[in-house]
Amino acid sequence: MTETAQEPLIDTRTRRRLSVEVWIVLGLSLGQSGVYAVVRLIERLAEQATRDVPLSQQRTTMNTSRSDFEYIDLVYQLLRLGFAIVPVALALYLLSAPGRSALRRIGLDATQPWRDLSIGAGLALVVGVPGIGVYLIGHALNMNVQIAASGLDQYWWTVPVLILSALKNALLEEVVAVGYLMERLRQLGWQVPAAIAASALLRGSYHLYQGYGMALGNVAMGVLFGWWYHRTRRVMPLVVAHTLLDVVSFVGYELFADVLDLP
């Protein structure tokens, strides 16, 4: 693992342009999701206060069906996944420069496949095992809602779509919230702890719809992932880890929810 060199100083005009750029990228992607998640949590707390429905008895469903017609639903799912990747393409485009690949800049490449896979699997274990505890404890303390990781009907394409959804989440979150954001904050002169905190808090914000217990757990995950990126400048292991975590959650729920009597 290596330390990174300090970015050269930028002038006021460039600083202003990059700051506006960051707000635009976040406004089109995870920042927008964070705002909606805050409002959703407020709605859930209002329901708890006025209708006496505890947070732990409320439910959120991920990966929902969009149509009663099988192949129209499949088209909707693929469109959803495809358009969700557009902010990733935008972030990579903005990070690129003549003679400089954005993929190499943030380590989203295949130059170290086995190392990235092994580190990603290790990070998934480090995050995933405690994450189960965070969910269960948070639910018991009325800090989390019930999470149904898949609301898709059971078709031949359900599991492949869930795997693609896991990959989409990983690319969107790790490229935008870690690679892009930390690179730009570094250019803007932010200190490393502040940049890691900003990335982690952003990650927590768009998970608030799951309850503030899960949001805090994701902040902790964000600190670990931000620190790892700072030390290595490689986002690929984070994408691998995130994909594995979501595949286990999404596909596991789809296959075993009825057997385990999950909500």
mmCIF file of N, CA, C and O in Angstrom, residues 130-216:
data_model
loop_
_atom_site.group_PDB
_atom_site.id
_atom_site.type_symbol
_atom_site.label_atom_id
_atom_site.label_comp_id
_atom_site.label_asym_id
_atom_site.label_seq_id
_atom_site.Cartn_x
_atom_site.Cartn_y
_atom_site.Cartn_z
ATOM 1 N N PRO A 130 -20.289 -8.510 10.430
ATOM 2 C CA PRO A 130 -20.814 -7.530 11.387
ATOM 3 C C PRO A 130 -22.095 -6.857 10.894
ATOM 4 O O PRO A 130 -22.944 -6.459 11.692
ATOM 5 N N GLY A 131 -22.237 -6.740 9.551
ATOM 6 C CA GLY A 131 -23.428 -6.097 9.005
ATOM 7 C C GLY A 131 -24.702 -6.830 9.370
ATOM 8 O O GLY A 131 -25.749 -6.192 9.597
ATOM 9 N N ILE A 132 -24.645 -8.158 9.413
ATOM 10 C CA ILE A 132 -25.819 -8.928 9.842
ATOM 11 C C ILE A 132 -26.178 -8.565 11.282
ATOM 12 O O ILE A 132 -27.347 -8.381 11.626
ATOM 13 N N GLY A 133 -25.146 -8.446 12.120
ATOM 14 C CA GLY A 133 -25.388 -8.064 13.509
ATOM 15 C C GLY A 133 -25.971 -6.667 13.630
ATOM 16 O O GLY A 133 -26.873 -6.427 14.443
ATOM 17 N N VAL A 134 -25.467 -5.733 12.814
ATOM 18 C CA VAL A 134 -25.989 -4.362 12.834
ATOM 19 C C VAL A 134 -27.467 -4.351 12.477
ATOM 20 O O VAL A 134 -28.280 -3.666 13.116
ATOM 21 N N TYR A 135 -27.831 -5.135 11.463
ATOM 22 C CA TYR A 135 -29.243 -5.188 11.061
ATOM 23 C C TYR A 135 -30.105 -5.778 12.169
ATOM 24 O O TYR A 135 -31.158 -5.216 12.524
ATOM 25 N N LEU A 136 -29.677 -6.903 12.740
ATOM 26 C CA LEU A 136 -30.488 -7.574 13.755
ATOM 27 C C LEU A 136 -30.595 -6.747 15.035
ATOM 28 O O LEU A 136 -31.687 -6.603 15.608
ATOM 29 N N ILE A 137 -29.471 -6.188 15.478
ATOM 30 C CA ILE A 137 -29.496 -5.368 16.689
ATOM 31 C C ILE A 137 -30.307 -4.103 16.457
ATOM 32 O O ILE A 137 -31.121 -3.696 17.298
ATOM 33 N N GLY A 138 -30.096 -3.473 15.307
ATOM 34 C CA GLY A 138 -30.853 -2.270 14.993
ATOM 35 C C GLY A 138 -32.339 -2.527 14.917
ATOM 36 O O GLY A 138 -33.161 -1.709 15.351
ATOM 37 N N HIS A 139 -32.716 -3.677 14.371
ATOM 38 C CA HIS A 139 -34.130 -4.034 14.301
ATOM 39 C C HIS A 139 -34.699 -4.248 15.697
ATOM 40 O O HIS A 139 -35.813 -3.803 16.015
ATOM 41 N N ALA A 140 -33.934 -4.925 16.552
ATOM 42 C CA ALA A 140 -34.388 -5.161 17.929
ATOM 43 C C ALA A 140 -34.535 -3.863 18.713
ATOM 44 O O ALA A 140 -35.412 -3.740 19.579
ATOM 45 N N LEU A 141 -33.689 -2.869 18.396
ATOM 46 C CA LEU A 141 -33.730 -1.569 19.092
ATOM 47 C C LEU A 141 -34.628 -0.567 18.390
ATOM 48 O O LEU A 141 -34.622 0.620 18.742
ATOM 49 N N ASN A 142 -35.398 -1.012 17.411
ATOM 50 C CA ASN A 142 -36.318 -0.147 16.667
ATOM 51 C C ASN A 142 -35.571 0.959 15.921
ATOM 52 O O ASN A 142 -36.050 2.092 15.809
ATOM 53 N N MET A 143 -34.410 0.634 15.389
ATOM 54 C CA MET A 143 -33.620 1.590 14.624
ATOM 55 C C MET A 143 -33.636 1.288 13.121
ATOM 56 O O MET A 143 -33.233 2.122 12.322
ATOM 57 N N ASN A 144 -34.094 0.085 12.758
ATOM 58 C CA ASN A 144 -34.105 -0.329 11.359
ATOM 59 C C ASN A 144 -35.496 -0.788 10.958
ATOM 60 O O ASN A 144 -36.283 -1.243 11.804
ATOM 61 N N VAL A 145 -35.783 -0.691 9.677
ATOM 62 C CA VAL A 145 -37.022 -1.254 9.146
ATOM 63 C C VAL A 145 -36.756 -2.675 8.679
ATOM 64 O O VAL A 145 -35.610 -3.121 8.582
ATOM 65 N N GLN A 146 -37.818 -3.414 8.393
ATOM 66 C CA GLN A 146 -37.675 -4.734 7.799
ATOM 67 C C GLN A 146 -37.292 -4.559 6.328
ATOM 68 O O GLN A 146 -37.901 -3.770 5.621
ATOM 69 N N ILE A 147 -36.285 -5.284 5.891
ATOM 70 C CA ILE A 147 -35.792 -5.133 4.517
ATOM 71 C C ILE A 147 -36.074 -6.401 3.725
ATOM 72 O O ILE A 147 -35.614 -7.486 4.088
ATOM 73 N N ALA A 148 -36.857 -6.249 2.669
ATOM 74 C CA ALA A 148 -37.059 -7.333 1.707
ATOM 75 C C ALA A 148 -36.130 -7.059 0.533
ATOM 76 O O ALA A 148 -36.337 -6.110 -0.221
ATOM 77 N N ALA A 149 -35.097 -7.855 0.378
ATOM 78 C CA ALA A 149 -34.041 -7.554 -0.585
ATOM 79 C C ALA A 149 -34.454 -7.804 -2.034
ATOM 80 O O ALA A 149 -33.762 -7.367 -2.947
ATOM 81 N N SER A 150 -35.563 -8.490 -2.235
ATOM 82 C CA SER A 150 -36.047 -8.719 -3.600
ATOM 83 C C SER A 150 -37.565 -8.766 -3.608
ATOM 84 O O SER A 150 -38.177 -9.504 -2.827
ATOM 85 N N GLY A 151 -38.148 -7.964 -4.508
ATOM 86 C CA GLY A 151 -39.593 -7.992 -4.696
ATOM 87 C C GLY A 151 -39.973 -8.423 -6.092
ATOM 88 O O GLY A 151 -41.088 -8.180 -6.549
ATOM 89 N N LEU A 152 -39.051 -9.068 -6.791
ATOM 90 C CA LEU A 152 -39.312 -9.510 -8.154
ATOM 91 C C LEU A 152 -40.135 -10.793 -8.168
ATOM 92 O O LEU A 152 -40.021 -11.628 -7.259
ATOM 93 N N ASP A 153 -40.951 -10.936 -9.198
ATOM 94 C CA ASP A 153 -41.629 -12.211 -9.412
ATOM 95 C C ASP A 153 -40.586 -13.247 -9.838
ATOM 96 O O ASP A 153 -39.505 -12.910 -10.304
ATOM 97 N N GLN A 154 -40.942 -14.496 -9.695
ATOM 98 C CA GLN A 154 -39.978 -15.569 -9.968
ATOM 99 C C GLN A 154 -40.046 -15.977 -11.441
ATOM 100 O O GLN A 154 -40.900 -16.751 -11.854
ATOM 101 N N TYR A 155 -39.111 -15.428 -12.218
ATOM 102 C CA TYR A 155 -38.978 -15.755 -13.630
ATOM 103 C C TYR A 155 -37.591 -16.362 -13.853
ATOM 104 O O TYR A 155 -36.738 -16.353 -12.956
ATOM 105 N N TRP A 156 -37.347 -16.813 -15.058
ATOM 106 C CA TRP A 156 -36.036 -17.378 -15.378
ATOM 107 C C TRP A 156 -34.935 -16.332 -15.276
ATOM 108 O O TRP A 156 -33.773 -16.663 -15.020
ATOM 109 N N TRP A 157 -35.293 -15.057 -15.470
ATOM 110 C CA TRP A 157 -34.295 -13.998 -15.475
ATOM 111 C C TRP A 157 -34.133 -13.293 -14.122
ATOM 112 O O TRP A 157 -33.337 -12.370 -14.000
ATOM 113 N N THR A 158 -34.857 -13.721 -13.114
ATOM 114 C CA THR A 158 -34.845 -13.014 -11.827
ATOM 115 C C THR A 158 -33.453 -12.986 -11.199
ATOM 116 O O THR A 158 -32.955 -11.922 -10.809
ATOM 117 N N VAL A 159 -32.818 -14.142 -11.089
ATOM 118 C CA VAL A 159 -31.487 -14.189 -10.457
ATOM 119 C C VAL A 159 -30.451 -13.418 -11.268
ATOM 120 O O VAL A 159 -29.681 -12.626 -10.696
ATOM 121 N N PRO A 160 -30.372 -13.568 -12.608
ATOM 122 C CA PRO A 160 -29.428 -12.745 -13.368
ATOM 123 C C PRO A 160 -29.655 -11.246 -13.188
ATOM 124 O O PRO A 160 -28.685 -10.478 -13.078
ATOM 125 N N VAL A 161 -30.911 -10.819 -13.144
ATOM 126 C CA VAL A 161 -31.186 -9.394 -12.948
ATOM 127 C C VAL A 161 -30.744 -8.944 -11.565
ATOM 128 O O VAL A 161 -30.207 -7.840 -11.396
ATOM 129 N N LEU A 162 -30.934 -9.782 -10.557
ATOM 130 C CA LEU A 162 -30.492 -9.429 -9.210
ATOM 131 C C LEU A 162 -28.968 -9.321 -9.150
ATOM 132 O O LEU A 162 -28.426 -8.440 -8.467
ATOM 133 N N ILE A 163 -28.270 -10.185 -9.866
ATOM 134 C CA ILE A 163 -26.804 -10.097 -9.911
ATOM 135 C C ILE A 163 -26.378 -8.805 -10.602
ATOM 136 O O ILE A 163 -25.461 -8.104 -10.140
ATOM 137 N N LEU A 164 -27.048 -8.475 -11.708
ATOM 138 C CA LEU A 164 -26.749 -7.213 -12.394
ATOM 139 C C LEU A 164 -27.071 -6.015 -11.506
ATOM 140 O O LEU A 164 -26.356 -5.005 -11.532
ATOM 141 N N SER A 165 -28.135 -6.117 -10.724
ATOM 142 C CA SER A 165 -28.487 -5.037 -9.810
ATOM 143 C C SER A 165 -27.410 -4.849 -8.742
ATOM 144 O O SER A 165 -27.073 -3.720 -8.361
ATOM 145 N N ALA A 166 -26.852 -5.957 -8.265
ATOM 146 C CA ALA A 166 -25.762 -5.885 -7.291
ATOM 147 C C ALA A 166 -24.544 -5.209 -7.900
ATOM 148 O O ALA A 166 -23.913 -4.343 -7.271
ATOM 149 N N LEU A 167 -24.213 -5.573 -9.139
ATOM 150 C CA LEU A 167 -23.079 -4.953 -9.824
ATOM 151 C C LEU A 167 -23.333 -3.472 -10.072
ATOM 152 O O LEU A 167 -22.429 -2.642 -9.909
ATOM 153 N N LYS A 168 -24.563 -3.132 -10.435
ATOM 154 C CA LYS A 168 -24.912 -1.719 -10.643
ATOM 155 C C LYS A 168 -24.714 -0.911 -9.371
ATOM 156 O O LYS A 168 -24.116 0.173 -9.384
ATOM 157 N N ASN A 169 -25.214 -1.425 -8.252
ATOM 158 C CA ASN A 169 -25.046 -0.728 -6.975
ATOM 159 C C ASN A 169 -23.571 -0.523 -6.650
ATOM 160 O O ASN A 169 -23.154 0.549 -6.202
ATOM 161 N N ALA A 170 -22.786 -1.576 -6.873
ATOM 162 C CA ALA A 170 -21.361 -1.511 -6.554
ATOM 163 C C ALA A 170 -20.653 -0.464 -7.400
ATOM 164 O O ALA A 170 -19.875 0.362 -6.881
ATOM 165 N N LEU A 171 -20.911 -0.463 -8.697
ATOM 166 C CA LEU A 171 -20.262 0.510 -9.576
ATOM 167 C C LEU A 171 -20.696 1.927 -9.236
ATOM 168 O O LEU A 171 -19.864 2.840 -9.131
ATOM 169 N N LEU A 172 -21.994 2.133 -9.067
ATOM 170 C CA LEU A 172 -22.493 3.476 -8.784
ATOM 171 C C LEU A 172 -21.925 4.021 -7.484
ATOM 172 O O LEU A 172 -21.402 5.141 -7.424
ATOM 173 N N GLU A 173 -22.000 3.226 -6.441
ATOM 174 C CA GLU A 173 -21.593 3.725 -5.123
ATOM 175 C C GLU A 173 -20.079 3.846 -4.997
ATOM 176 O O GLU A 173 -19.576 4.848 -4.479
ATOM 177 N N GLU A 174 -19.349 2.853 -5.449
ATOM 178 C CA GLU A 174 -17.902 2.897 -5.234
ATOM 179 C C GLU A 174 -17.209 3.859 -6.188
ATOM 180 O O GLU A 174 -16.249 4.529 -5.801
ATOM 181 N N VAL A 175 -17.692 3.949 -7.424
ATOM 182 C CA VAL A 175 -17.073 4.900 -8.356
ATOM 183 C C VAL A 175 -17.415 6.332 -7.976
ATOM 184 O O VAL A 175 -16.542 7.199 -7.909
ATOM 185 N N VAL A 176 -18.710 6.608 -7.703
ATOM 186 C CA VAL A 176 -19.118 7.995 -7.435
ATOM 187 C C VAL A 176 -18.779 8.415 -6.009
ATOM 188 O O VAL A 176 -18.167 9.465 -5.795
ATOM 189 N N ALA A 177 -19.184 7.619 -5.014
ATOM 190 C CA ALA A 177 -19.022 8.025 -3.612
ATOM 191 C C ALA A 177 -17.594 7.890 -3.107
ATOM 192 O O ALA A 177 -17.221 8.564 -2.134
ATOM 193 N N VAL A 178 -16.793 7.046 -3.746
ATOM 194 C CA VAL A 178 -15.415 6.869 -3.286
ATOM 195 C C VAL A 178 -14.430 7.403 -4.321
ATOM 196 O O VAL A 178 -13.757 8.411 -4.092
ATOM 197 N N GLY A 179 -14.340 6.746 -5.473
ATOM 198 C CA GLY A 179 -13.333 7.143 -6.459
ATOM 199 C C GLY A 179 -13.468 8.575 -6.917
ATOM 200 O O GLY A 179 -12.547 9.384 -6.764
ATOM 201 N N TYR A 180 -14.623 8.915 -7.487
ATOM 202 C CA TYR A 180 -14.816 10.273 -8.008
ATOM 203 C C TYR A 180 -14.763 11.315 -6.901
ATOM 204 O O TYR A 180 -14.013 12.301 -6.992
ATOM 205 N N LEU A 181 -15.568 11.121 -5.852
ATOM 206 C CA LEU A 181 -15.670 12.154 -4.821
ATOM 207 C C LEU A 181 -14.341 12.394 -4.119
ATOM 208 O O LEU A 181 -13.934 13.553 -3.921
ATOM 209 N N MET A 182 -13.640 11.343 -3.763
ATOM 210 C CA MET A 182 -12.383 11.535 -3.047
ATOM 211 C C MET A 182 -11.306 12.138 -3.942
ATOM 212 O O MET A 182 -10.465 12.924 -3.468
ATOM 213 N N GLU A 183 -11.323 11.800 -5.226
ATOM 214 C CA GLU A 183 -10.380 12.442 -6.141
ATOM 215 C C GLU A 183 -10.641 13.945 -6.237
ATOM 216 O O GLU A 183 -9.710 14.757 -6.198
ATOM 217 N N ARG A 184 -11.905 14.313 -6.378
ATOM 218 C CA ARG A 184 -12.230 15.728 -6.504
ATOM 219 C C ARG A 184 -11.962 16.486 -5.197
ATOM 220 O O ARG A 184 -11.428 17.608 -5.220
ATOM 221 N N LEU A 185 -12.308 15.909 -4.068
ATOM 222 C CA LEU A 185 -12.053 16.583 -2.791
ATOM 223 C C LEU A 185 -10.559 16.744 -2.562
ATOM 224 O O LEU A 185 -10.106 17.747 -1.997
ATOM 225 N N ARG A 186 -9.795 15.775 -3.011
ATOM 226 C CA ARG A 186 -8.340 15.867 -2.916
ATOM 227 C C ARG A 186 -7.822 17.036 -3.749
ATOM 228 O O ARG A 186 -6.963 17.808 -3.302
ATOM 229 N N GLN A 187 -8.367 17.194 -4.962
ATOM 230 C CA GLN A 187 -7.988 18.321 -5.810
ATOM 231 C C GLN A 187 -8.381 19.649 -5.178
ATOM 232 O O GLN A 187 -7.699 20.662 -5.348
ATOM 233 N N LEU A 188 -9.491 19.651 -4.449
ATOM 234 C CA LEU A 188 -9.980 20.877 -3.815
ATOM 235 C C LEU A 188 -9.230 21.193 -2.523
ATOM 236 O O LEU A 188 -9.540 22.185 -1.851
ATOM 237 N N GLY A 189 -8.294 20.349 -2.162
ATOM 238 C CA GLY A 189 -7.458 20.632 -1.000
ATOM 239 C C GLY A 189 -7.977 20.096 0.318
ATOM 240 O O GLY A 189 -7.471 20.473 1.383
ATOM 241 N N TRP A 190 -8.972 19.218 0.286
ATOM 242 C CA TRP A 190 -9.481 18.654 1.532
ATOM 243 C C TRP A 190 -8.434 17.731 2.151
ATOM 244 O O TRP A 190 -7.728 17.014 1.449
ATOM 245 N N GLN A 191 -8.376 17.734 3.472
ATOM 246 C CA GLN A 191 -7.521 16.793 4.174
ATOM 247 C C GLN A 191 -8.120 15.391 4.088
ATOM 248 O O GLN A 191 -9.340 15.224 3.933
ATOM 249 N N VAL A 192 -7.268 14.388 4.200
ATOM 250 C CA VAL A 192 -7.713 13.009 4.028
ATOM 251 C C VAL A 192 -8.843 12.625 4.982
ATOM 252 O O VAL A 192 -9.859 12.063 4.544
ATOM 253 N N PRO A 193 -8.752 12.904 6.291
ATOM 254 C CA PRO A 193 -9.859 12.527 7.182
ATOM 255 C C PRO A 193 -11.182 13.169 6.782
ATOM 256 O O PRO A 193 -12.237 12.528 6.867
ATOM 257 N N ALA A 194 -11.137 14.425 6.345
ATOM 258 C CA ALA A 194 -12.366 15.106 5.941
ATOM 259 C C ALA A 194 -12.954 14.479 4.686
ATOM 260 O O ALA A 194 -14.175 14.321 4.565
ATOM 261 N N ALA A 195 -12.100 14.117 3.729
ATOM 262 C CA ALA A 195 -12.583 13.494 2.491
ATOM 263 C C ALA A 195 -13.197 12.124 2.778
ATOM 264 O O ALA A 195 -14.253 11.776 2.229
ATOM 265 N N ILE A 196 -12.551 11.346 3.641
ATOM 266 C CA ILE A 196 -13.098 10.036 4.014
ATOM 267 C C ILE A 196 -14.434 10.209 4.727
ATOM 268 O O ILE A 196 -15.397 9.480 4.463
ATOM 269 N N ALA A 197 -14.514 11.191 5.627
ATOM 270 C CA ALA A 197 -15.766 11.437 6.351
ATOM 271 C C ALA A 197 -16.881 11.843 5.401
ATOM 272 O O ALA A 197 -18.026 11.380 5.529
ATOM 273 N N ALA A 198 -16.578 12.701 4.431
ATOM 274 C CA ALA A 198 -17.589 13.137 3.468
ATOM 275 C C ALA A 198 -18.103 11.952 2.656
ATOM 276 O O ALA A 198 -19.315 11.800 2.441
ATOM 277 N N SER A 199 -17.204 11.107 2.200
ATOM 278 C CA SER A 199 -17.593 9.921 1.436
ATOM 279 C C SER A 199 -18.449 8.988 2.283
ATOM 280 O O SER A 199 -19.475 8.466 1.813
ATOM 281 N N ALA A 200 -18.046 8.775 3.534
ATOM 282 C CA ALA A 200 -18.782 7.864 4.418
ATOM 283 C C ALA A 200 -20.161 8.416 4.770
ATOM 284 O O ALA A 200 -21.152 7.674 4.807
ATOM 285 N N LEU A 201 -20.250 9.714 5.031
ATOM 286 C CA LEU A 201 -21.541 10.313 5.375
ATOM 287 C C LEU A 201 -22.488 10.300 4.181
ATOM 288 O O LEU A 201 -23.708 10.114 4.339
ATOM 289 N N LEU A 202 -21.943 10.502 2.982
ATOM 290 C CA LEU A 202 -22.773 10.386 1.782
ATOM 291 C C LEU A 202 -23.339 8.972 1.689
ATOM 292 O O LEU A 202 -24.532 8.777 1.434
ATOM 293 N N ARG A 203 -22.494 7.960 1.906
ATOM 294 C CA ARG A 203 -22.951 6.568 1.855
ATOM 295 C C ARG A 203 -24.053 6.325 2.882
ATOM 296 O O ARG A 203 -25.060 5.671 2.601
ATOM 297 N N GLY A 204 -23.865 6.841 4.069
ATOM 298 C CA GLY A 204 -24.889 6.661 5.094
ATOM 299 C C GLY A 204 -26.193 7.353 4.743
ATOM 300 O O GLY A 204 -27.282 6.835 5.009
ATOM 301 N N SER A 205 -26.108 8.528 4.111
ATOM 302 C CA SER A 205 -27.313 9.322 3.843
ATOM 303 C C SER A 205 -28.288 8.604 2.934
ATOM 304 O O SER A 205 -29.498 8.600 3.188
ATOM 305 N N TYR A 206 -27.799 7.962 1.878
ATOM 306 C CA TYR A 206 -28.746 7.346 0.957
ATOM 307 C C TYR A 206 -29.208 5.960 1.415
ATOM 308 O O TYR A 206 -29.965 5.287 0.712
ATOM 309 N N HIS A 207 -28.769 5.545 2.603
ATOM 310 C CA HIS A 207 -29.301 4.330 3.208
ATOM 311 C C HIS A 207 -30.257 4.643 4.364
ATOM 312 O O HIS A 207 -30.727 3.718 5.040
ATOM 313 N N LEU A 208 -30.571 5.903 4.589
ATOM 314 C CA LEU A 208 -31.456 6.270 5.692
ATOM 315 C C LEU A 208 -32.867 5.719 5.524
ATOM 316 O O LEU A 208 -33.596 5.573 6.505
ATOM 317 N N TYR A 209 -33.264 5.410 4.299
ATOM 318 C CA TYR A 209 -34.599 4.845 4.099
ATOM 319 C C TYR A 209 -34.733 3.488 4.783
ATOM 320 O O TYR A 209 -35.842 3.003 5.032
ATOM 321 N N GLN A 210 -33.592 2.844 5.092
ATOM 322 C CA GLN A 210 -33.607 1.566 5.797
ATOM 323 C C GLN A 210 -33.619 1.741 7.317
ATOM 324 O O GLN A 210 -33.687 0.749 8.047
ATOM 325 N N GLY A 211 -33.566 2.990 7.785
ATOM 326 C CA GLY A 211 -33.480 3.258 9.216
ATOM 327 C C GLY A 211 -32.112 3.806 9.574
ATOM 328 O O GLY A 211 -31.135 3.583 8.856
ATOM 329 N N TYR A 212 -32.041 4.526 10.686
ATOM 330 C CA TYR A 212 -30.762 5.150 11.018
ATOM 331 C C TYR A 212 -29.742 4.169 11.549
ATOM 332 O O TYR A 212 -28.538 4.438 11.535
ATOM 333 N N GLY A 213 -30.160 2.991 11.982
ATOM 334 C CA GLY A 213 -29.202 1.963 12.376
ATOM 335 C C GLY A 213 -28.396 1.475 11.182
ATOM 336 O O GLY A 213 -27.160 1.387 11.233
ATOM 337 N N MET A 214 -29.093 1.182 10.079
ATOM 338 C CA MET A 214 -28.402 0.749 8.863
ATOM 339 C C MET A 214 -27.569 1.869 8.269
ATOM 340 O O MET A 214 -26.496 1.630 7.701
ATOM 341 N N ALA A 215 -28.058 3.100 8.396
ATOM 342 C CA ALA A 215 -27.280 4.237 7.898
ATOM 343 C C ALA A 215 -25.951 4.344 8.645
ATOM 344 O O ALA A 215 -24.898 4.561 8.032
ATOM 345 N N LEU A 216 -25.979 4.184 9.965
ATOM 346 C CA LEU A 216 -24.745 4.247 10.746
ATOM 347 C C LEU A 216 -23.800 3.104 10.365
ATOM 348 O O LEU A 216 -22.577 3.285 10.285
#
